[in-house]
PDB file of C-alpha atoms in Angstrom:
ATOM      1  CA  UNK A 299      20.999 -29.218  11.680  1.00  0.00           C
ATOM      2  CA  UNK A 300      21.255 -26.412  14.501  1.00  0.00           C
ATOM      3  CA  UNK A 301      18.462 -23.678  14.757  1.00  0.00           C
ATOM      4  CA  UNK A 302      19.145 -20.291  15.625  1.00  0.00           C
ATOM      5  CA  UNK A 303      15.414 -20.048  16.458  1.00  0.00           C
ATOM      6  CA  UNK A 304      12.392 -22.867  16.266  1.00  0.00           C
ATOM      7  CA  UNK A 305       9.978 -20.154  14.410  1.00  0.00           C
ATOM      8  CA  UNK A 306      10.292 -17.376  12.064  1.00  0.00           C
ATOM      9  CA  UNK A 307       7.649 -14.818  11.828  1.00  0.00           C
ATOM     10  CA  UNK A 308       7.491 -12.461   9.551  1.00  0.00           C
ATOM     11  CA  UNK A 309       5.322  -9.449  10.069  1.00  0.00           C
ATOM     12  CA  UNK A 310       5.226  -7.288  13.152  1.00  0.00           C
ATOM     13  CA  UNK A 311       1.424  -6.571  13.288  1.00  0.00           C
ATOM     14  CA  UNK A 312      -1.536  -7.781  14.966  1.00  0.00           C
ATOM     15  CA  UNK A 313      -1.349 -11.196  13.355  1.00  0.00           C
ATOM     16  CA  UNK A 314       2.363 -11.678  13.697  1.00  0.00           C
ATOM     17  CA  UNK A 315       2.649 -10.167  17.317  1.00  0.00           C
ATOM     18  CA  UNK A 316      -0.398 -12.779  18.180  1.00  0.00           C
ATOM     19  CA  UNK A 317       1.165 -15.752  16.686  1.00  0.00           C
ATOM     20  CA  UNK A 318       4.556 -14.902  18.984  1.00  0.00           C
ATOM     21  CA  UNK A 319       2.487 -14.619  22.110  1.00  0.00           C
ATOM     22  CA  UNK A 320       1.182 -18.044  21.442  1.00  0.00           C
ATOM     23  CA  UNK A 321       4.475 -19.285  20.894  1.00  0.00           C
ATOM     24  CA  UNK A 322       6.236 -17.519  23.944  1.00  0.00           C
ATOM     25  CA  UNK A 323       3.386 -19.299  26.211  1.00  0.00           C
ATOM     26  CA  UNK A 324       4.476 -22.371  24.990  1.00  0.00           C
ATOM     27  CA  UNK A 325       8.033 -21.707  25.138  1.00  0.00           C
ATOM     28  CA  UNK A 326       9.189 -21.991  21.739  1.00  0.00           C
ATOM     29  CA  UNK A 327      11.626 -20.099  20.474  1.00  0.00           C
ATOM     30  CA  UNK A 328      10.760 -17.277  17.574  1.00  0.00           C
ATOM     31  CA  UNK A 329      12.140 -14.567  16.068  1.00  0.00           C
ATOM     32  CA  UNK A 330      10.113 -11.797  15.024  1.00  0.00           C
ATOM     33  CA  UNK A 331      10.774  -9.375  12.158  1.00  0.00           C
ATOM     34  CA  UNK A 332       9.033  -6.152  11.666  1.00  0.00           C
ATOM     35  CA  UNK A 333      10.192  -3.738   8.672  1.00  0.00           C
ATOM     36  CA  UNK A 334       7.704  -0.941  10.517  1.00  0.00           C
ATOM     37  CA  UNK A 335       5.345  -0.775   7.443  1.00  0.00           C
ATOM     38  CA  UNK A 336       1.948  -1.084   9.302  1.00  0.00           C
ATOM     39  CA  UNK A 337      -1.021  -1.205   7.325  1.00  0.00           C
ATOM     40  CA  UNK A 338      -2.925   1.074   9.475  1.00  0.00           C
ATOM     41  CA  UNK A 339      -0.272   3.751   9.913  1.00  0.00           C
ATOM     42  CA  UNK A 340      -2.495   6.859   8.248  1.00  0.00           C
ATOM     43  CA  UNK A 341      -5.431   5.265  10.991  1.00  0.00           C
ATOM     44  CA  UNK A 342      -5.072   7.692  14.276  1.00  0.00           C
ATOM     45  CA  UNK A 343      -7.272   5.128  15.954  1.00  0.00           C
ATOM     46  CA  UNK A 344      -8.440   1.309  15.791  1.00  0.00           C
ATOM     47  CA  UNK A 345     -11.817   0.019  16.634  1.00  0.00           C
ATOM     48  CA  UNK A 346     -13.790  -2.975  17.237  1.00  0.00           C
ATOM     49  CA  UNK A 347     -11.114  -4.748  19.755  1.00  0.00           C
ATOM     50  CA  UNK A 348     -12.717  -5.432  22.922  1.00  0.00           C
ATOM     51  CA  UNK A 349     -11.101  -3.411  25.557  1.00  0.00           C
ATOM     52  CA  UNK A 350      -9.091  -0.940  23.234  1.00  0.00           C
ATOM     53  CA  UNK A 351     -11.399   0.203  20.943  1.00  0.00           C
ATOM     54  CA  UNK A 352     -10.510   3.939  19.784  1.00  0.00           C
ATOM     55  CA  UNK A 353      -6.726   3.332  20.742  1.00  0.00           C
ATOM     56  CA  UNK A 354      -3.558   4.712  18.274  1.00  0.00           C
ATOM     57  CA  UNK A 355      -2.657   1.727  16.306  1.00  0.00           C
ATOM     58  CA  UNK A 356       0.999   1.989  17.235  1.00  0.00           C
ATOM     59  CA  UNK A 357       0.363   2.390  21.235  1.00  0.00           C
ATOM     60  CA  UNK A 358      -1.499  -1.018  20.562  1.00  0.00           C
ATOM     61  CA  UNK A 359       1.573  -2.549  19.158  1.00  0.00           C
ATOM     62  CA  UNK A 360       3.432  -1.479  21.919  1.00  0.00           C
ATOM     63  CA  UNK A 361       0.904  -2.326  24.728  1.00  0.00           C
ATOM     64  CA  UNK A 362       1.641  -5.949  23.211  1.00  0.00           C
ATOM     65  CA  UNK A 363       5.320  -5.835  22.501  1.00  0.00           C
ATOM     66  CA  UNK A 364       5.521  -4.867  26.495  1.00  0.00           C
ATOM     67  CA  UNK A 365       3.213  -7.937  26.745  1.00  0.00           C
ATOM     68  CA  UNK A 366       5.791 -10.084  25.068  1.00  0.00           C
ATOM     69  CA  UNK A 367       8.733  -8.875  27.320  1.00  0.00           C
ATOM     70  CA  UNK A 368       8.411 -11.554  29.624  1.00  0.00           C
ATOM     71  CA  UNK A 369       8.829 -14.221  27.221  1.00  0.00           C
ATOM     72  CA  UNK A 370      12.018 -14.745  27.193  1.00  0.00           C
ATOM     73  CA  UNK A 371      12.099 -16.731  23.981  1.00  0.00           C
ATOM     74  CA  UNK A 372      10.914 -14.381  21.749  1.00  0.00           C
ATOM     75  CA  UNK A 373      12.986 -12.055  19.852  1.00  0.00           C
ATOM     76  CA  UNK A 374      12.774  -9.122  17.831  1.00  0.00           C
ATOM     77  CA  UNK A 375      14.132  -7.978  14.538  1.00  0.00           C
ATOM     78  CA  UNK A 376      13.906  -4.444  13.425  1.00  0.00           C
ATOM     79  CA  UNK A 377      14.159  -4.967   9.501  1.00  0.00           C
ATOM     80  CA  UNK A 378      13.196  -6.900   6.233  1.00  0.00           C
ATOM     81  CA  UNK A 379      13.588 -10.536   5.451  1.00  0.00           C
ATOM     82  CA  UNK A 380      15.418 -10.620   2.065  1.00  0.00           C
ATOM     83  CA  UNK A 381      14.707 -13.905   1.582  1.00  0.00           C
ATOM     84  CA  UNK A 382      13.506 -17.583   2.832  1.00  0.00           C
ATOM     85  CA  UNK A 383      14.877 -20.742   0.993  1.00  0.00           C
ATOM     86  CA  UNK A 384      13.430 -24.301   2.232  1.00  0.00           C
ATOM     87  CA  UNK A 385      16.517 -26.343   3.240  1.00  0.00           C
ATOM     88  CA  UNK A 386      14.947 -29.554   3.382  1.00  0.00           C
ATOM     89  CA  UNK A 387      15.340 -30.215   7.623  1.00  0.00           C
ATOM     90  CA  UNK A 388      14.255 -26.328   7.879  1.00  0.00           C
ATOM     91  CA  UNK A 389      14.292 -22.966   6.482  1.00  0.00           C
ATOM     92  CA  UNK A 390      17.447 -20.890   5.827  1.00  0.00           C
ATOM     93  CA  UNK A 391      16.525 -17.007   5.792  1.00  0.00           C
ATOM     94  CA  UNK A 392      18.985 -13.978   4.778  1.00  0.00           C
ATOM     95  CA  UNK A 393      17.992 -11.332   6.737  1.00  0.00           C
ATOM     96  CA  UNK A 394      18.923  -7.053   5.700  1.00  0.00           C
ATOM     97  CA  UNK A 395      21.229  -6.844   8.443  1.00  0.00           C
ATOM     98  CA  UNK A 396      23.009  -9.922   6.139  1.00  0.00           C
ATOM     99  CA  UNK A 397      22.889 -12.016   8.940  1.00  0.00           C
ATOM    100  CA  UNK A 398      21.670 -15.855   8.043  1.00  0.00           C
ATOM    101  CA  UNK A 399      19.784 -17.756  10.426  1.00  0.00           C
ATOM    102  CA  UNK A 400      18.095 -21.033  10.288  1.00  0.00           C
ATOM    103  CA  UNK A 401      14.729 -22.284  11.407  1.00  0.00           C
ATOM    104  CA  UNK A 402      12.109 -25.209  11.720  1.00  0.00           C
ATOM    105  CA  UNK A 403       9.022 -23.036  10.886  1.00  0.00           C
ATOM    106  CA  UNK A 404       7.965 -20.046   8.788  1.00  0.00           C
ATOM    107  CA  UNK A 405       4.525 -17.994   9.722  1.00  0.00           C
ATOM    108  CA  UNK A 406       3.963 -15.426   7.041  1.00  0.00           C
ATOM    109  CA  UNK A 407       2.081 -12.716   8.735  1.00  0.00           C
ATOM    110  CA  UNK A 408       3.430  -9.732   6.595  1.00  0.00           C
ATOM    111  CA  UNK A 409      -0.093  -8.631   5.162  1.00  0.00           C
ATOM    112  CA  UNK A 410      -1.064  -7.109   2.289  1.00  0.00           C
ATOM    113  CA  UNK A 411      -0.511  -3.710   0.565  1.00  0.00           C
ATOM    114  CA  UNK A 412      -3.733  -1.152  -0.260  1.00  0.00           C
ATOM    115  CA  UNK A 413      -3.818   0.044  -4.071  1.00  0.00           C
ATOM    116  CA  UNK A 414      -4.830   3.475  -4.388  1.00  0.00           C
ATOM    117  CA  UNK A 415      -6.490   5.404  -6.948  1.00  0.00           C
ATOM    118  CA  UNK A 416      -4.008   7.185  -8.515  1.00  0.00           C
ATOM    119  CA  UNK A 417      -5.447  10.804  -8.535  1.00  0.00           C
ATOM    120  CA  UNK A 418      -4.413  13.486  -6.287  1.00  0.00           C
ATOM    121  CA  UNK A 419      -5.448  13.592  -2.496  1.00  0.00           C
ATOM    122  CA  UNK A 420      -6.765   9.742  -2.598  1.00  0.00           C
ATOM    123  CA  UNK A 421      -3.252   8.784  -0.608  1.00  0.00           C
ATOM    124  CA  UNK A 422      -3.076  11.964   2.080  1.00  0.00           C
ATOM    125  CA  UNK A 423      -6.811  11.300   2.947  1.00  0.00           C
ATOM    126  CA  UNK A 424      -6.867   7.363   3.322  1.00  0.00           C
ATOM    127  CA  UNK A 425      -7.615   6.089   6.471  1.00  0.00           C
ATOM    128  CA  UNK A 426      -9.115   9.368   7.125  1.00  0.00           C
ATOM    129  CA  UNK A 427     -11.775  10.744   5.407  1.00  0.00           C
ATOM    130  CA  UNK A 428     -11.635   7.592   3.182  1.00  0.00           C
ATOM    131  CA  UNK A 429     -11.797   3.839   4.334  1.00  0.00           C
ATOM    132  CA  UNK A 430     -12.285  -0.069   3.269  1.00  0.00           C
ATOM    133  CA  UNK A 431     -13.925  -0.903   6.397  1.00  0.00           C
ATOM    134  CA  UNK A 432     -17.308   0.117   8.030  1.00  0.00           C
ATOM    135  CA  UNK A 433     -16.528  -2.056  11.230  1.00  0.00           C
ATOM    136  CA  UNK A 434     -13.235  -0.136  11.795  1.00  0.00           C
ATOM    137  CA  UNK A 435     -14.452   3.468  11.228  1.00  0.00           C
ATOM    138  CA  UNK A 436     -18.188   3.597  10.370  1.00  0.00           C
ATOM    139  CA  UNK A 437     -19.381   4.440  13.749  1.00  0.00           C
ATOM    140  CA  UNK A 438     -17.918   7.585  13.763  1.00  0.00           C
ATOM    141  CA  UNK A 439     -19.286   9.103  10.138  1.00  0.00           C
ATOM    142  CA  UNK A 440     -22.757   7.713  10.553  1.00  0.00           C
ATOM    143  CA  UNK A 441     -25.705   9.949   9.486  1.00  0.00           C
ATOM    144  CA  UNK A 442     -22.962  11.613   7.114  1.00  0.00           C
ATOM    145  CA  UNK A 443     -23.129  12.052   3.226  1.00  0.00           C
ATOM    146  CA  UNK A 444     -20.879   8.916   2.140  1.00  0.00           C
ATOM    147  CA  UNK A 445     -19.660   8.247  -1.365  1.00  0.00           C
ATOM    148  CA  UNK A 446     -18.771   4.588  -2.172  1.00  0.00           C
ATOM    149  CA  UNK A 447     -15.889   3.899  -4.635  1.00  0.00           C
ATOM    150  CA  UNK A 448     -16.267   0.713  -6.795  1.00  0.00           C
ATOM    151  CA  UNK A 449     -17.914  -1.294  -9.897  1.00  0.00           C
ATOM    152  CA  UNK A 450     -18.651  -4.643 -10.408  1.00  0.00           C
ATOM    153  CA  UNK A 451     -20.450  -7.537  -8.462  1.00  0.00           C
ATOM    154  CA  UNK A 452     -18.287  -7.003  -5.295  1.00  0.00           C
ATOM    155  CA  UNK A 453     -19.944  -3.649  -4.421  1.00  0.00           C
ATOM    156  CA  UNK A 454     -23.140  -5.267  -3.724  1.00  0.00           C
ATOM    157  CA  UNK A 455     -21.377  -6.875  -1.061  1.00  0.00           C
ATOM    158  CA  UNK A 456     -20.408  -3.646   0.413  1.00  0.00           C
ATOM    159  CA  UNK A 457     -23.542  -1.925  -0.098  1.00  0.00           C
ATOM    160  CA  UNK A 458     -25.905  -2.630   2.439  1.00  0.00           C
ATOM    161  CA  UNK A 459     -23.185  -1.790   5.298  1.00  0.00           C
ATOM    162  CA  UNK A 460     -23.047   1.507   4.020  1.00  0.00           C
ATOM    163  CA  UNK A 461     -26.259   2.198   2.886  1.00  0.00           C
ATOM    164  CA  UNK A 462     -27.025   2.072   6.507  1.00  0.00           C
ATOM    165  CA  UNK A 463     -24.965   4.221   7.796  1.00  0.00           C
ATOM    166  CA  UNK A 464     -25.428   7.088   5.578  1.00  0.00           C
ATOM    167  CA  UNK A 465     -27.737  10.108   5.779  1.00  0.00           C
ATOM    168  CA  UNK A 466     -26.973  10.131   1.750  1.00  0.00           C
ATOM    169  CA  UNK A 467     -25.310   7.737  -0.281  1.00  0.00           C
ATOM    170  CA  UNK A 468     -24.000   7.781  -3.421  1.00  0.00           C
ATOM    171  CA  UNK A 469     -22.291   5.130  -5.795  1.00  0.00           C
ATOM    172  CA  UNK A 470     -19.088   6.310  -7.405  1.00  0.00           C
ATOM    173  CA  UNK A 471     -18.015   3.919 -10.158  1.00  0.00           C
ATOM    174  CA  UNK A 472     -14.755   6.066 -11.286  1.00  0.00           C
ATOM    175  CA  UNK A 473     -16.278   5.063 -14.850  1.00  0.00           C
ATOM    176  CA  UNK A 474     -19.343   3.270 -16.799  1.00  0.00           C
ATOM    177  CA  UNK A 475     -20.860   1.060 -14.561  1.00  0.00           C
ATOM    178  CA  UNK A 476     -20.779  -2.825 -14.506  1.00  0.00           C
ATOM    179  CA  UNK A 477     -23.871  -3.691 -12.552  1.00  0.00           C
ATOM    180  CA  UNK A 478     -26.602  -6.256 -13.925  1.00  0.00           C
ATOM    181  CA  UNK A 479     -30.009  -4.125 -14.464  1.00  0.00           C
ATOM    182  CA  UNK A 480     -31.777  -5.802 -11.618  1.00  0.00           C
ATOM    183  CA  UNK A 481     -29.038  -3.857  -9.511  1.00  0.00           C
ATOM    184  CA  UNK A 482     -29.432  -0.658 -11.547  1.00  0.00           C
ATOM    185  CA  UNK A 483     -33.055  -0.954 -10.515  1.00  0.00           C
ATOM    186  CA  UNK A 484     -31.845  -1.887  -7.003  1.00  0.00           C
ATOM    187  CA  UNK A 485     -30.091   1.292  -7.049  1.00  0.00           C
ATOM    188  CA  UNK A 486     -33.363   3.545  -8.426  1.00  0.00           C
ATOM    189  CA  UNK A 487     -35.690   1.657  -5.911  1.00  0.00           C
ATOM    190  CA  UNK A 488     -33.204   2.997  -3.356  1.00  0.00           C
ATOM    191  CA  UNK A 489     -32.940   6.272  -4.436  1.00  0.00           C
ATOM    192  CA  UNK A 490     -29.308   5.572  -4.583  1.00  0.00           C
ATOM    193  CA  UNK A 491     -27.445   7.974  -6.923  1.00  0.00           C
ATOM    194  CA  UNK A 492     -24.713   6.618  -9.150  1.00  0.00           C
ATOM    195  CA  UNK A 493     -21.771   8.651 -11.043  1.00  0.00           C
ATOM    196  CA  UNK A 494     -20.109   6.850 -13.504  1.00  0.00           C
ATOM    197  CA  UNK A 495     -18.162  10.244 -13.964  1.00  0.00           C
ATOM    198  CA  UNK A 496     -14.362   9.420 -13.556  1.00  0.00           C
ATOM    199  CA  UNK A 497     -13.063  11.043 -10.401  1.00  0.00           C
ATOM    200  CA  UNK A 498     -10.000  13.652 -11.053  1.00  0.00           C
ATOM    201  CA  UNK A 499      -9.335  14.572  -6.872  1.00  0.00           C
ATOM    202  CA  UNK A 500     -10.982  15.938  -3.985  1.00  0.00           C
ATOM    203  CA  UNK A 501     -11.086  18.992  -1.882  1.00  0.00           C
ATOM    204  CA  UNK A 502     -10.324  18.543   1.627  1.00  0.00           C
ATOM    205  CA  UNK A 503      -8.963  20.523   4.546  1.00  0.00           C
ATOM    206  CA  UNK A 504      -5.866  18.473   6.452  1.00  0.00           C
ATOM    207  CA  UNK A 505      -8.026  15.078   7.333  1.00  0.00           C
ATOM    208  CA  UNK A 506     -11.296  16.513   6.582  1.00  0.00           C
ATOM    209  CA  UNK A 507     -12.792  15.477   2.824  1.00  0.00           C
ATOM    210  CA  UNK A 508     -15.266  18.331   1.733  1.00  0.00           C
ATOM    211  CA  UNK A 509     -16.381  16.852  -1.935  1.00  0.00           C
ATOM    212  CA  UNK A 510     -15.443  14.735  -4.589  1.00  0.00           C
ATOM    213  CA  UNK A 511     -14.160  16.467  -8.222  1.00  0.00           C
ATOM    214  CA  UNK A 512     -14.372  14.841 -11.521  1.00  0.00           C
ATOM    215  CA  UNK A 513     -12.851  15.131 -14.923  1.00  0.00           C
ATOM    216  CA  UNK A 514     -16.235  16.686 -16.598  1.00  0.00           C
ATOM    217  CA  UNK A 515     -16.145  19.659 -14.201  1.00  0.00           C
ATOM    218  CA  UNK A 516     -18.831  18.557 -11.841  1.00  0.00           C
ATOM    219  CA  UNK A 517     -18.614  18.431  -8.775  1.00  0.00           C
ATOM    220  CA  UNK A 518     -20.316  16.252  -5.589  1.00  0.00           C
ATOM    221  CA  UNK A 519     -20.133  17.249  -1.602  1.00  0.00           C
ATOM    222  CA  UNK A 520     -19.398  14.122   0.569  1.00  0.00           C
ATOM    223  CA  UNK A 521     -17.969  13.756   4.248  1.00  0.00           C
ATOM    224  CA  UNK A 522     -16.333  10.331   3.984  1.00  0.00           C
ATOM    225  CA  UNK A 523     -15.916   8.015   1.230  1.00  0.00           C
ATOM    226  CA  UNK A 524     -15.562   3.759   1.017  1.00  0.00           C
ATOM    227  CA  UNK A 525     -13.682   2.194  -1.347  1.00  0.00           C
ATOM    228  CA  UNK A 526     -14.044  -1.472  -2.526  1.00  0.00           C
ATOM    229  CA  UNK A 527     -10.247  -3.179  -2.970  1.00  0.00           C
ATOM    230  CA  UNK A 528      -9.341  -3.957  -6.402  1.00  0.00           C
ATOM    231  CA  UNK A 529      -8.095  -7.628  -6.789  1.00  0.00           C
ATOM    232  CA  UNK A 530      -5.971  -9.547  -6.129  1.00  0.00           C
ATOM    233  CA  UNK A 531      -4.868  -8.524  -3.397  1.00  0.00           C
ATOM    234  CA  UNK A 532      -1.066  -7.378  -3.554  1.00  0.00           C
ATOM    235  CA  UNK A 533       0.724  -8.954  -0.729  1.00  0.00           C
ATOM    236  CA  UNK A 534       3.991  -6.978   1.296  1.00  0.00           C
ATOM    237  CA  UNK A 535       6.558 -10.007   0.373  1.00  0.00           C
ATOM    238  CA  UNK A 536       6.621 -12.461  -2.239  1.00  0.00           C
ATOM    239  CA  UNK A 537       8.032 -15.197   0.343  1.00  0.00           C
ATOM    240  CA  UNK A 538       5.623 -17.392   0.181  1.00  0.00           C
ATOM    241  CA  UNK A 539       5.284 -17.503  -3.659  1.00  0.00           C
ATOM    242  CA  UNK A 540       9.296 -17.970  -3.615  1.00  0.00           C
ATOM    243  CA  UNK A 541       8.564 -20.832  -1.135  1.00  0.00           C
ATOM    244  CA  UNK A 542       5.589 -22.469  -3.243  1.00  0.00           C
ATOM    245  CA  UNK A 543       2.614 -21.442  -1.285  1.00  0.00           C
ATOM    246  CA  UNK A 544      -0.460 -21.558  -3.624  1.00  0.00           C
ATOM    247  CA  UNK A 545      -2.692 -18.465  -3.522  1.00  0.00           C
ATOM    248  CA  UNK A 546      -6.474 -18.499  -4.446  1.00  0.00           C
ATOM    249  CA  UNK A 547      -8.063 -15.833  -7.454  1.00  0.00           C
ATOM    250  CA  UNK A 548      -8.034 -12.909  -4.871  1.00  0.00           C
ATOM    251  CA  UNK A 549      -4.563 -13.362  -4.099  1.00  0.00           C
ATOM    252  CA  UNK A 550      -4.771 -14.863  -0.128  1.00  0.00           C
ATOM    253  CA  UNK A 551      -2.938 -18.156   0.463  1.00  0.00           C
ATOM    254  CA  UNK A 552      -4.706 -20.987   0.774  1.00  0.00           C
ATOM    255  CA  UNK A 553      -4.336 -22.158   4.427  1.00  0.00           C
ATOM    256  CA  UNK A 554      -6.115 -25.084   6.109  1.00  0.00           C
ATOM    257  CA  UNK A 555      -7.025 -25.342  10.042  1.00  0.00           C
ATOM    258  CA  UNK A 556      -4.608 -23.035  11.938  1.00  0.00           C
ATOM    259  CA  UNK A 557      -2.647 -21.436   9.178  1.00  0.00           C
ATOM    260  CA  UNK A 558      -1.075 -23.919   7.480  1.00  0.00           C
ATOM    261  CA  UNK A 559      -0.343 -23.862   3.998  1.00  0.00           C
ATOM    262  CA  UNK A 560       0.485 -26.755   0.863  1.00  0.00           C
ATOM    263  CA  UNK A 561       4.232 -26.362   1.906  1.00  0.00           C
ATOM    264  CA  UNK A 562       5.008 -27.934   4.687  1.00  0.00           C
ATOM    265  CA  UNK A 563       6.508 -25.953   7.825  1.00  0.00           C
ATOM    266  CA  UNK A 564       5.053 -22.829   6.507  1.00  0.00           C
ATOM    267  CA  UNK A 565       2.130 -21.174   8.050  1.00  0.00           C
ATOM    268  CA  UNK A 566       0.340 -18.163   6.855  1.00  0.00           C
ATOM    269  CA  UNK A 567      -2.117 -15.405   8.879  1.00  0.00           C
ATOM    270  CA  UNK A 568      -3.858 -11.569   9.021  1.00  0.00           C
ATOM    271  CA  UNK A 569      -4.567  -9.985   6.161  1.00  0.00           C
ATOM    272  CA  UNK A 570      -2.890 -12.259   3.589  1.00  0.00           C
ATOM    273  CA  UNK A 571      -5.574 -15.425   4.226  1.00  0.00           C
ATOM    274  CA  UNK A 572      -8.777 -13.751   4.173  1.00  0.00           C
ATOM    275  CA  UNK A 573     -10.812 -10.741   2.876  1.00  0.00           C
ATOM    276  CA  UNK A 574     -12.235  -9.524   6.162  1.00  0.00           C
ATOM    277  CA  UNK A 575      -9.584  -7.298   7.321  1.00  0.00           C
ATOM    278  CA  UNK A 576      -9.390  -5.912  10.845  1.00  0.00           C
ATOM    279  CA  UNK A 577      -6.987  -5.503  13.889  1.00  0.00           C
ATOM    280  CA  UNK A 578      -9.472  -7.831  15.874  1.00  0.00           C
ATOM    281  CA  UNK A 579      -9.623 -10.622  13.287  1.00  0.00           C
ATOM    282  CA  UNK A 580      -6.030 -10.371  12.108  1.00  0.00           C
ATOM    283  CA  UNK A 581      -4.679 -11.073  15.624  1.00  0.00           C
ATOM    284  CA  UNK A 582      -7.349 -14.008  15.983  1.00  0.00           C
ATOM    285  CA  UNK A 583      -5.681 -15.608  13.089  1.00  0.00           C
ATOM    286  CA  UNK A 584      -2.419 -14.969  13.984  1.00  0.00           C
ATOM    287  CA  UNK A 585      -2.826 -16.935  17.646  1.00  0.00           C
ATOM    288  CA  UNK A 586      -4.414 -19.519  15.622  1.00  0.00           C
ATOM    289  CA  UNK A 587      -1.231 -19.856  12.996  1.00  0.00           C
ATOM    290  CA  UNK A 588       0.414 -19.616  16.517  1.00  0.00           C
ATOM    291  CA  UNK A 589      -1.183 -23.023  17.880  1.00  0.00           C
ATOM    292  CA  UNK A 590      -0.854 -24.884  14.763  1.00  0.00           C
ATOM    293  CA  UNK A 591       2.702 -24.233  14.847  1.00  0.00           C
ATOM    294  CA  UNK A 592       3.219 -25.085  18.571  1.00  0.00           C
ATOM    295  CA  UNK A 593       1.647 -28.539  17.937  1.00  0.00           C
ATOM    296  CA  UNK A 594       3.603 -29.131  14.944  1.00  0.00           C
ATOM    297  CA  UNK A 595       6.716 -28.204  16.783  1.00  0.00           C
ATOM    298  CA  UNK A 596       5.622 -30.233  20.195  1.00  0.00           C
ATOM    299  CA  UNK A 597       4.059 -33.095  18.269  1.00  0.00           C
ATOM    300  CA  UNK A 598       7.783 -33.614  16.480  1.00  0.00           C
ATOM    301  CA  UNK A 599       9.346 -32.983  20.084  1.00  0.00           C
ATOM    302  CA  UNK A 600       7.340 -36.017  21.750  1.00  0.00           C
ATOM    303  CA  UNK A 601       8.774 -38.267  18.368  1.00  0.00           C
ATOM    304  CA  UNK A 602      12.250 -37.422  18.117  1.00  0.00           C
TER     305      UNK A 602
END
């Protein structure tokens, strides 16, 4: 069977751009689609990468897609994969420019898809005055007044990483609270206030939040808010289901050592593997689905 390209990766962020430069090193041969649906586009800024911490998201991308210019075996697609079908020696893929090309690998590194509560000004303020992640933009609200939006088990997960960085926190639980009492009282100890009110909007100048509304009238002042994900996690392509790939309860795929998945030739990275989301640890996992599928690739070279 000919192959138009050894590798197919699909996603064009930090996990997918680090699993081509691994390949380019090596010399394999990838193509790499990106449909331009970043999950951090609302983000002016990205933190916690050693030596571009506070940088634009998309200058990142294109400090590496420069990077990846002088590997001259890595390509770029500017558009969607429609599909992947396993062809038995390979992997055919239809591609929205209706081209059909054929390859030895897959690396799903497409990521996942933030659900957001559905009341108005939620959407135009995420990833600005509201956030999922205290390593990516906690430093700069610390010693604010921080609402944090969630219920259940998993917010006590959350809690102590903001807790710490507020000057006043309260718990938002958008209704009637699912906590055990030992965390009600965990809460009282604290001095931690908790709404069970549901929330009906927020008022907010362009990227600034100035207080939370809620259906009873009332009304609560906050500078930044954290909301918990709801699960499972909705991922940007249903690929890898198509392809077989099992996923656990909160919706990642199940990968072993370097990305690989139950179906074999497919490899999976970023956000759709793990719960800890971040540029820094989505491009770590991406160089590591990278490797695994450079030794696959070399290991089936050396046995031909």
């Amino acid at each position: 069977m000919k192959f138009d390209h050894e590798v197919l990766i699909i996603g064009g962020g930090p996990a997918g751009l680090s699993a081509a430069l691994a390949l380019g090193r090596m010399g394999r041969s990838a193509l790499l689609c990106d449909d331009n649906r970043p999950r951090n586009i609302a983000s002016s800024h990205l933190n916690n990468f050693p030596t571009r911490d506070g940088i634009h998201p998309a200058e990142w991308r294109k400090l590496v897609r420069k990077d990846l210019e002088k590997y001259n075996t890595i390509h770029f697609f500017e558009g969607t994969v429609l599909s992947v079908e396993n062809s038995g020696a390979g992997f055919i893929a239809k591609l929205s420019s209706e081209k059909v090309l054929n390859f030895k690998k897959v690396i799903l590194a497409y990521g996942v898809i933030d659900k957001f509560l559905e009341v108005p000004g939620y959407k135009e303020l995420w990833g600005k005055s509201i956030f999922h992640c205290p390593y990516c933009h906690g430093f700069e609200v610390r010693g604010s007044k921080i609402g944090l939006i969630g219920n259940g088990e998993m917010l006590f997960h959350m809690l102590p990483l903001i807790y710490d960085l507020a000057s006043d926190l309260v718990v938002l639980t958008n209704g009637k609270a699912e906590f055990k009492e030992e965390q009600k009282e965990l809460l009282q100890r604290k001095k931690i206030r908790l709404i069970e009110e549901k929330i009906s909007g927020f008022k907010y100048e362009e990227e600034k939040l100035n207080s939370v509304l809620f259906e009873n009238g009332e009304e609560l002042n906050r500078e930044a808010l954290y909301s918990l994900p709801s699960f499972p996690f909705q991922l940007k392509s249903q690929i890898g289901e198509n392809l077989g790939c099992e996923k656990d309860q909160f919706g990642f795929y199940k990968v072993a050592d370097r990305g690989k998945t139950n179906i074999e030739g497919v490899f999976a990275c970023g956000d759709n593997v793990s719960p800890a989301h971040s540029v820094l640890l989505a491009a770590a996992s991406g160089g590591m689905a990278g490797a695994g599928v450079v030794h696959e690739l070399l290991n089936e070279k050396l046995r031909e």
